[in-house]
Structures are given as C-alpha cells and as structure tokens.
Amino acid sequence: MNRRRSTLIVIGGLVLLIVVAIVATRGRGGELAVRMQPLHYSTFTTTLPETGVVQHPRLVTIPAGVSGNMGAIVVRAGDRVAEGQLLATIVNPQLISNLNDAEAGALSSQGRYRSAAAASQALPAQNNSAVVQAQAAVVQARSQLNQARQDALAGQQSGLGYTGQSAEEQRLAAQVALDKAATDLREAKRIYDANVDLYAQKAISRDALEQSRARFEEAQVTFDQTQRERAILGTQLARQAGVLRDRVRAAADQLRQAQAALRSAQANAAEDKSGDVAAARGDAERSNADLAFAQDQVNRLTIRAPFAGIVTSVASQSGDPLRPLQPGDAINAGQVVFTM
C-alpha cells in the first residue's frame, strides 16, 4: 500500500513539473527551460491518528441448512455473539426419524459383517469337520451294504435270532429230516404189513399187531409234520429273500447318498467366502455413509455463529418483509435466516 502511494506522488510531481514548464515556455516566447531530476522508488509512511486493530470488514448471511419449521430464535439484531454460539434451531421430526433408522441400519449391517467375517474365519475348521463326518458316513454305508449282500447270499438276515445257518443249509436240513421221516414211515409200514400177515396166521399176538400199527401211525404223523415244516420253511425263505434283496438295494442307495454328501462337503471345503465378507463390508460402508449423512442433516437443525461478531439482522418471513421470522414459521433449505 505504501509503495502504491509513493508511485502516485511521483507521478503527481511529474505532472506538476510539466505544467510549470509549459506555463514558463509560454511566458518566454516559446523557450522551455527543463531541469532534470532523477526519481527513485522509496517507502511511503503515514501515521494513523488513533490506535486500533487493522481488519477487513466481514458481512455474511447465514442460511438454513435444512427445511423445517423454526424452533427457538435465541438472538436478536444487534447482539454480539461468539464463534459457535447457538443462534436458532429448526424443527424437522423426519430428519430425527431418518437418523434413528440409519443408526439401526448401520448396527445391523455391522453385525452382518462381523458374522460373515467370523463365519469365514471359522469356515476351514467347519469344512474339515464336515469332510471327516462325510467320510465316516461313507465307510459305515459301505459296511452296511457288504453285510446286506452277505445276508442276501446266506438267505437270512444277521442280528437278533440269527441261527448261523444259511438258507441252503436250512433247506438241506429240512430235506434230510423229511427223508428220514419217509424212511421211518416206510419201515413202520413194512413191519405193520408183515405183522398183519403174521397175525392172520396166528403167529403173533394182537398186542404185537397193535404196537406195530401204533408205530406206523406215529411215523405217518411225523412224516406229515416234517413235510409241512419243510413247506413252511420254503415259504419263509422265499419271503425273506425278497426282504434281503430290498435291504441290499436300500444299503446301496444309502451308500450313494453318503458318497454324494462327501463330494458336496469336499466341494464346500474348497469354496472361499471372501466374496460374502466383501459384500457385507460394502453394505456396512454404505450404511455408515447413510448414517453420516443423516447425522449431518440433524446437525444442521441448529444454526450457530460461524465467527465472533454482531448479528445485524434477522430475516423476515417469506411473503411478508415487515414480519421477522418467528418460531413455528416454515423455512426452506438455503433460506437466509441471519446476517452478521
């Protein structure tokens, strides 16, 4: 500023010299006497008439940050305020509700992110455990299938009531018993027929004849019973063979299911859940951004002084310049509220 004033003074001096020279020239009949004076830049100083603080005047308007209704207006024109001092409040319940929803959404998304991260961290151990269990299930299913096949070959299911004989051995035993009963029946009939002839010739007593007939009848009953038992055994073995075949098919199906479960567990063990974690992290970040925005909107419900100064005016109501803003008046975002 001092340099500029010095320049102006120098220019003014030059103009004055030129004017003087022109006047002198005219007075001498056209002759002009010029005196050369070298000029230099120098510092111009001045003395203020009083003490104080040098500052640039600052006049700003303070608008509403959000829409709503005026709440409390705590200052008036002419009040001196400090930086950050509360000037007025705005009422907007929707912004408070938005903030509550944003806080709930942020907490929920953060919980999902923590759960996804924990699940991803625990996944390798869980996958290994699932694979081990699936392998044990395959071994057990294969053992059951082998046992079912052995039982089908033996013709009898193992377990409670198992006699230790195969179906073929039981059939052979029943046939041997029937053959023996048939042999005994033929022998008893031969003796009885011979005794009938002897009794007719009065060679034996009637008691001897009756005894041989009783043995023949007993042999007949034994033969008939043995024959029925063999028939019943055949029916039972035929029925049991169907059950054993069904058991083999069921065991084979169970083995295939166990093998499929093992393949699935092995495939899951190779999967990476980092994508789920990244998605959950993205949701949490978006929720946090929504929360920050909602919090900023709520913060704008209070109007504070941007610097220390004097409130020069309070804005008037829209449509009525003679009526200043009052609590309860509707206000729009960006509408001027104060001038400082």
XYZ file of C-alpha atoms in Angstrom:
340
model
C 0.000 0.000 0.000
C 2.906 2.451 0.828
C 4.568 1.639 -2.494
C 1.434 2.481 -4.391
C 1.136 5.844 -2.644
C 4.771 6.625 -3.434
C 4.173 5.889 -7.088
C 1.156 8.193 -7.149
C 3.164 11.021 -5.528
C 5.966 10.646 -8.077
C 3.511 10.706 -10.970
C 1.837 13.773 -9.480
C 5.205 15.556 -9.224
C 5.992 14.829 -12.854
C 2.666 16.241 -13.951
C 3.277 19.363 -11.881
C 6.717 19.874 -13.434
C 5.301 19.542 -16.922
C 2.565 22.094 -16.205
C 5.093 24.558 -14.779
C 7.332 24.092 -17.796
C 4.506 24.751 -20.211
C 3.500 27.951 -18.402
C 7.101 29.181 -18.322
C 7.547 28.461 -22.012
C 4.554 30.479 -22.943
C 5.817 33.439 -20.876
C 9.264 33.451 -22.591
C 8.064 33.391 -26.115
C 8.415 29.713 -26.808
C 11.545 28.825 -24.914
C 11.305 25.958 -22.449
C 13.724 25.500 -19.610
C 13.736 21.956 -18.242
C 15.502 20.785 -15.099
C 16.247 17.095 -14.920
C 15.550 15.381 -11.614
C 16.255 11.679 -11.191
C 13.420 9.747 -9.492
C 13.707 6.612 -7.310
C 11.291 4.202 -5.596
C 11.066 4.778 -1.873
C 8.875 3.716 1.063
C 5.944 5.970 1.892
C 4.946 6.069 5.515
C 1.988 7.647 7.248
C 0.868 7.992 10.853
C -2.634 6.962 11.944
C -4.438 9.421 14.138
C -5.546 6.768 16.661
C -4.792 3.214 17.897
C -6.815 0.144 16.992
C -6.850 -3.180 15.056
C -6.484 -3.255 11.288
C -9.109 -5.645 9.875
C -11.189 -6.248 6.785
C -14.922 -5.662 7.312
C -16.855 -9.003 7.120
C -20.557 -9.202 6.387
C -22.107 -12.630 5.766
C -25.556 -14.150 5.502
C -26.355 -17.325 7.409
C -28.841 -19.624 5.589
C -30.839 -22.568 6.920
C -29.079 -25.874 6.286
C -32.308 -27.907 6.067
C -36.009 -27.378 5.631
C -38.492 -27.493 8.508
C -40.086 -25.105 10.959
C -38.294 -22.516 13.024
C -37.764 -23.618 16.579
C -36.147 -21.258 19.055
C -34.556 -17.963 17.918
C -32.162 -17.075 20.726
C -30.561 -13.857 19.354
C -31.786 -10.517 18.074
C -30.366 -7.894 15.749
C -27.543 -6.034 17.469
C -26.494 -8.950 19.711
C -22.787 -9.692 19.898
C -22.100 -13.438 19.606
C -19.079 -15.679 19.942
C -17.928 -18.161 17.324
C -20.022 -21.340 17.511
C -22.714 -19.749 19.669
C -26.259 -21.064 19.104
C -28.391 -18.648 17.092
C -31.559 -20.654 16.372
C -32.969 -24.160 15.965
C -35.043 -25.837 13.243
C -37.678 -28.483 13.936
C -37.916 -31.417 11.489
C -39.033 -34.768 13.051
C -38.439 -36.618 9.773
C -34.700 -35.969 9.984
C -34.647 -37.383 13.524
C -36.530 -40.466 12.306
C -34.099 -40.829 9.398
C -31.189 -40.702 11.833
C -32.720 -43.400 14.034
C -33.317 -45.623 11.003
C -29.780 -45.010 9.773
C -28.348 -45.925 13.187
C -30.377 -49.145 13.256
C -29.340 -49.984 9.686
C -25.671 -49.313 10.477
C -25.787 -51.535 13.569
C -27.495 -54.310 11.599
C -25.069 -54.150 8.667
C -22.087 -54.063 11.011
C -23.463 -57.131 12.796
C -23.851 -58.947 9.478
C -20.317 -58.008 8.525
C -18.917 -59.301 11.826
C -20.928 -62.524 11.435
C -19.692 -63.007 7.862
C -16.099 -62.364 8.922
C -16.390 -64.775 11.853
C -18.015 -67.424 9.658
C -15.295 -67.009 7.044
C -12.619 -67.362 9.709
C -14.223 -70.490 11.186
C -15.055 -71.966 7.766
C -11.870 -74.048 7.235
C -12.317 -75.927 10.531
C -16.032 -76.449 9.860
C -15.344 -77.704 6.334
C -12.692 -80.139 7.546
C -15.082 -81.455 10.195
C -17.838 -81.862 7.602
C -15.496 -83.782 5.285
C -14.396 -86.114 8.109
C -18.021 -86.797 9.076
C -18.969 -87.454 5.446
C -16.057 -89.870 5.073
C -17.156 -91.765 8.204
C -20.708 -91.939 6.821
C -19.390 -93.458 3.570
C -17.406 -96.093 5.481
C -20.459 -97.008 7.551
C -22.746 -97.177 4.497
C -20.264 -99.384 2.650
C -20.053 -101.725 5.663
C -23.850 -101.961 5.824
C -24.023 -102.741 2.110
C -21.445 -105.511 2.443
C -23.350 -107.028 5.364
C -26.634 -106.830 3.440
C -25.050 -108.615 0.483
C -23.657 -111.334 2.761
C -27.079 -111.770 4.354
C -28.674 -111.998 0.899
C -26.197 -114.704 -0.095
C -26.766 -116.537 3.174
C -30.534 -116.186 2.790
C -31.046 -114.903 6.312
C -30.601 -111.501 7.952
C -27.923 -111.258 10.595
C -28.702 -109.941 14.032
C -31.312 -110.921 16.591
C -32.477 -114.529 16.121
C -29.775 -115.378 13.597
C -29.202 -119.155 13.743
C -25.895 -119.167 11.972
C -27.254 -121.359 9.117
C -27.691 -120.182 5.561
C -30.935 -120.641 3.656
C -29.438 -123.520 1.684
C -28.279 -125.242 4.872
C -31.769 -124.875 6.335
C -33.318 -126.328 3.171
C -30.899 -129.282 3.262
C -31.611 -129.896 6.956
C -35.362 -129.843 6.300
C -34.947 -132.241 3.360
C -32.810 -134.612 5.449
C -35.465 -134.600 8.189
C -38.192 -135.287 5.593
C -36.191 -138.099 4.010
C -35.600 -139.669 7.424
C -39.318 -139.387 8.256
C -40.179 -141.017 4.920
C -37.717 -143.849 5.596
C -39.109 -144.354 9.088
C -42.645 -144.337 7.654
C -41.816 -146.975 5.048
C -40.078 -149.171 7.635
C -43.010 -148.856 10.076
C -45.466 -149.682 7.261
C -43.423 -152.726 6.213
C -43.363 -154.037 9.795
C -47.047 -153.353 10.242
C -47.958 -155.147 6.984
C -45.812 -158.124 7.991
C -47.440 -158.277 11.412
C -50.882 -158.223 9.794
C -49.937 -161.390 7.845
C -48.424 -162.982 10.919
C -51.497 -162.167 12.992
C -53.711 -163.745 10.323
C -51.599 -166.889 10.639
C -51.902 -166.571 14.435
C -48.121 -166.225 14.671
C -48.176 -163.097 16.851
C -50.474 -161.734 19.458
C -52.938 -158.911 18.910
C -50.913 -156.678 21.242
C -47.887 -157.024 18.997
C -50.039 -156.143 15.982
C -51.431 -153.061 17.742
C -47.971 -151.909 18.746
C -46.715 -152.115 15.158
C -49.794 -150.250 13.933
C -49.220 -147.521 16.560
C -45.601 -147.115 15.413
C -46.799 -146.928 11.796
C -49.358 -144.229 12.610
C -46.775 -142.304 14.634
C -44.343 -142.474 11.704
C -47.095 -141.213 9.392
C -47.790 -138.226 11.682
C -44.072 -137.432 11.895
C -43.735 -137.602 8.109
C -46.724 -135.330 7.561
C -45.431 -132.813 10.126
C -41.929 -132.803 8.668
C -43.367 -132.281 5.210
C -45.421 -129.293 6.413
C -42.402 -127.795 8.201
C -40.340 -128.027 5.002
C -43.101 -126.272 3.074
C -43.363 -123.525 5.699
C -39.582 -123.083 5.691
C -39.601 -122.722 1.895
C -42.268 -120.021 2.088
C -40.382 -118.177 4.819
C -37.089 -118.331 2.960
C -38.723 -117.089 -0.254
C -40.332 -114.196 1.591
C -37.100 -113.399 3.413
C -35.136 -113.445 0.160
C -37.270 -110.542 -1.122
C -36.694 -108.636 2.111
C -32.954 -109.215 1.878
C -32.878 -108.026 -1.747
C -34.727 -104.863 -0.706
C -32.238 -104.378 2.102
C -29.358 -104.629 -0.362
C -30.966 -102.005 -2.618
C -31.594 -99.690 0.367
C -27.998 -100.067 1.545
C -26.736 -99.319 -1.970
C -28.880 -96.166 -2.115
C -27.592 -95.098 1.277
C -24.020 -95.565 0.098
C -24.644 -93.422 -2.998
C -26.173 -90.690 -0.832
C -23.210 -90.782 1.537
C -20.791 -90.550 -1.385
C -22.731 -87.576 -2.813
C -22.639 -85.890 0.600
C -18.878 -86.455 0.735
C -18.386 -84.867 -2.701
C -20.513 -81.906 -1.620
C -18.518 -81.482 1.605
C -15.246 -81.620 -0.341
C -16.553 -79.027 -2.809
C -17.669 -76.754 0.027
C -14.263 -77.110 1.669
C -12.696 -75.631 -1.462
C -15.031 -72.626 -1.525
C -13.898 -69.167 -0.474
C -16.323 -66.987 1.468
C -14.316 -63.796 0.887
C -16.998 -62.635 -1.565
C -19.636 -62.771 1.154
C -17.340 -60.875 3.507
C -16.650 -58.219 0.859
C -20.375 -57.817 0.162
C -21.120 -57.477 3.881
C -18.309 -54.937 4.234
C -19.732 -52.935 1.322
C -23.177 -52.925 2.929
C -21.662 -51.756 6.223
C -19.770 -48.945 4.484
C -22.904 -47.784 2.674
C -24.865 -47.885 5.923
C -22.148 -45.853 7.645
C -22.280 -43.289 4.832
C -26.063 -43.076 5.193
C -25.623 -42.623 8.931
C -23.048 -39.850 8.443
C -25.390 -38.057 6.027
C -28.356 -38.406 8.409
C -26.232 -37.143 11.311
C -25.088 -34.158 9.239
C -28.714 -33.322 8.419
C -29.633 -33.441 12.106
C -26.628 -31.273 12.974
C -27.978 -28.667 10.551
C -31.088 -28.340 12.714
C -29.023 -25.981 14.895
C -27.777 -22.678 13.441
C -24.557 -21.397 15.020
C -22.404 -18.323 14.519
C -19.573 -19.022 12.042
C -17.347 -16.426 13.738
C -17.431 -13.881 16.528
C -19.311 -10.755 15.543
C -22.572 -8.840 15.674
C -25.963 -10.024 14.423
C -27.018 -7.209 12.109
C -30.447 -8.560 11.180
C -32.919 -11.424 11.454
C -34.577 -12.361 8.153
C -38.231 -11.634 7.564
C -40.912 -14.182 6.849
C -41.310 -15.265 3.228
C -44.017 -13.154 1.588
C -44.135 -10.622 4.426
C -40.975 -8.443 4.548
C -42.297 -6.492 7.505
C -42.647 -9.546 9.772
C -39.428 -11.147 11.099
C -39.130 -14.894 11.357
C -40.781 -16.397 14.416
C -40.818 -19.854 15.999
C -43.094 -22.195 14.047
C -42.623 -20.466 10.675
C -41.865 -22.792 7.752
C -38.360 -22.438 6.383
C -36.592 -23.907 3.353
C -33.034 -25.105 2.993
C -30.842 -22.241 1.803
C -33.207 -19.538 3.019
C -31.334 -16.686 4.757
C -32.022 -16.531 8.475
C -29.402 -14.123 9.883
C -26.929 -11.505 8.700
C -23.712 -10.974 10.672
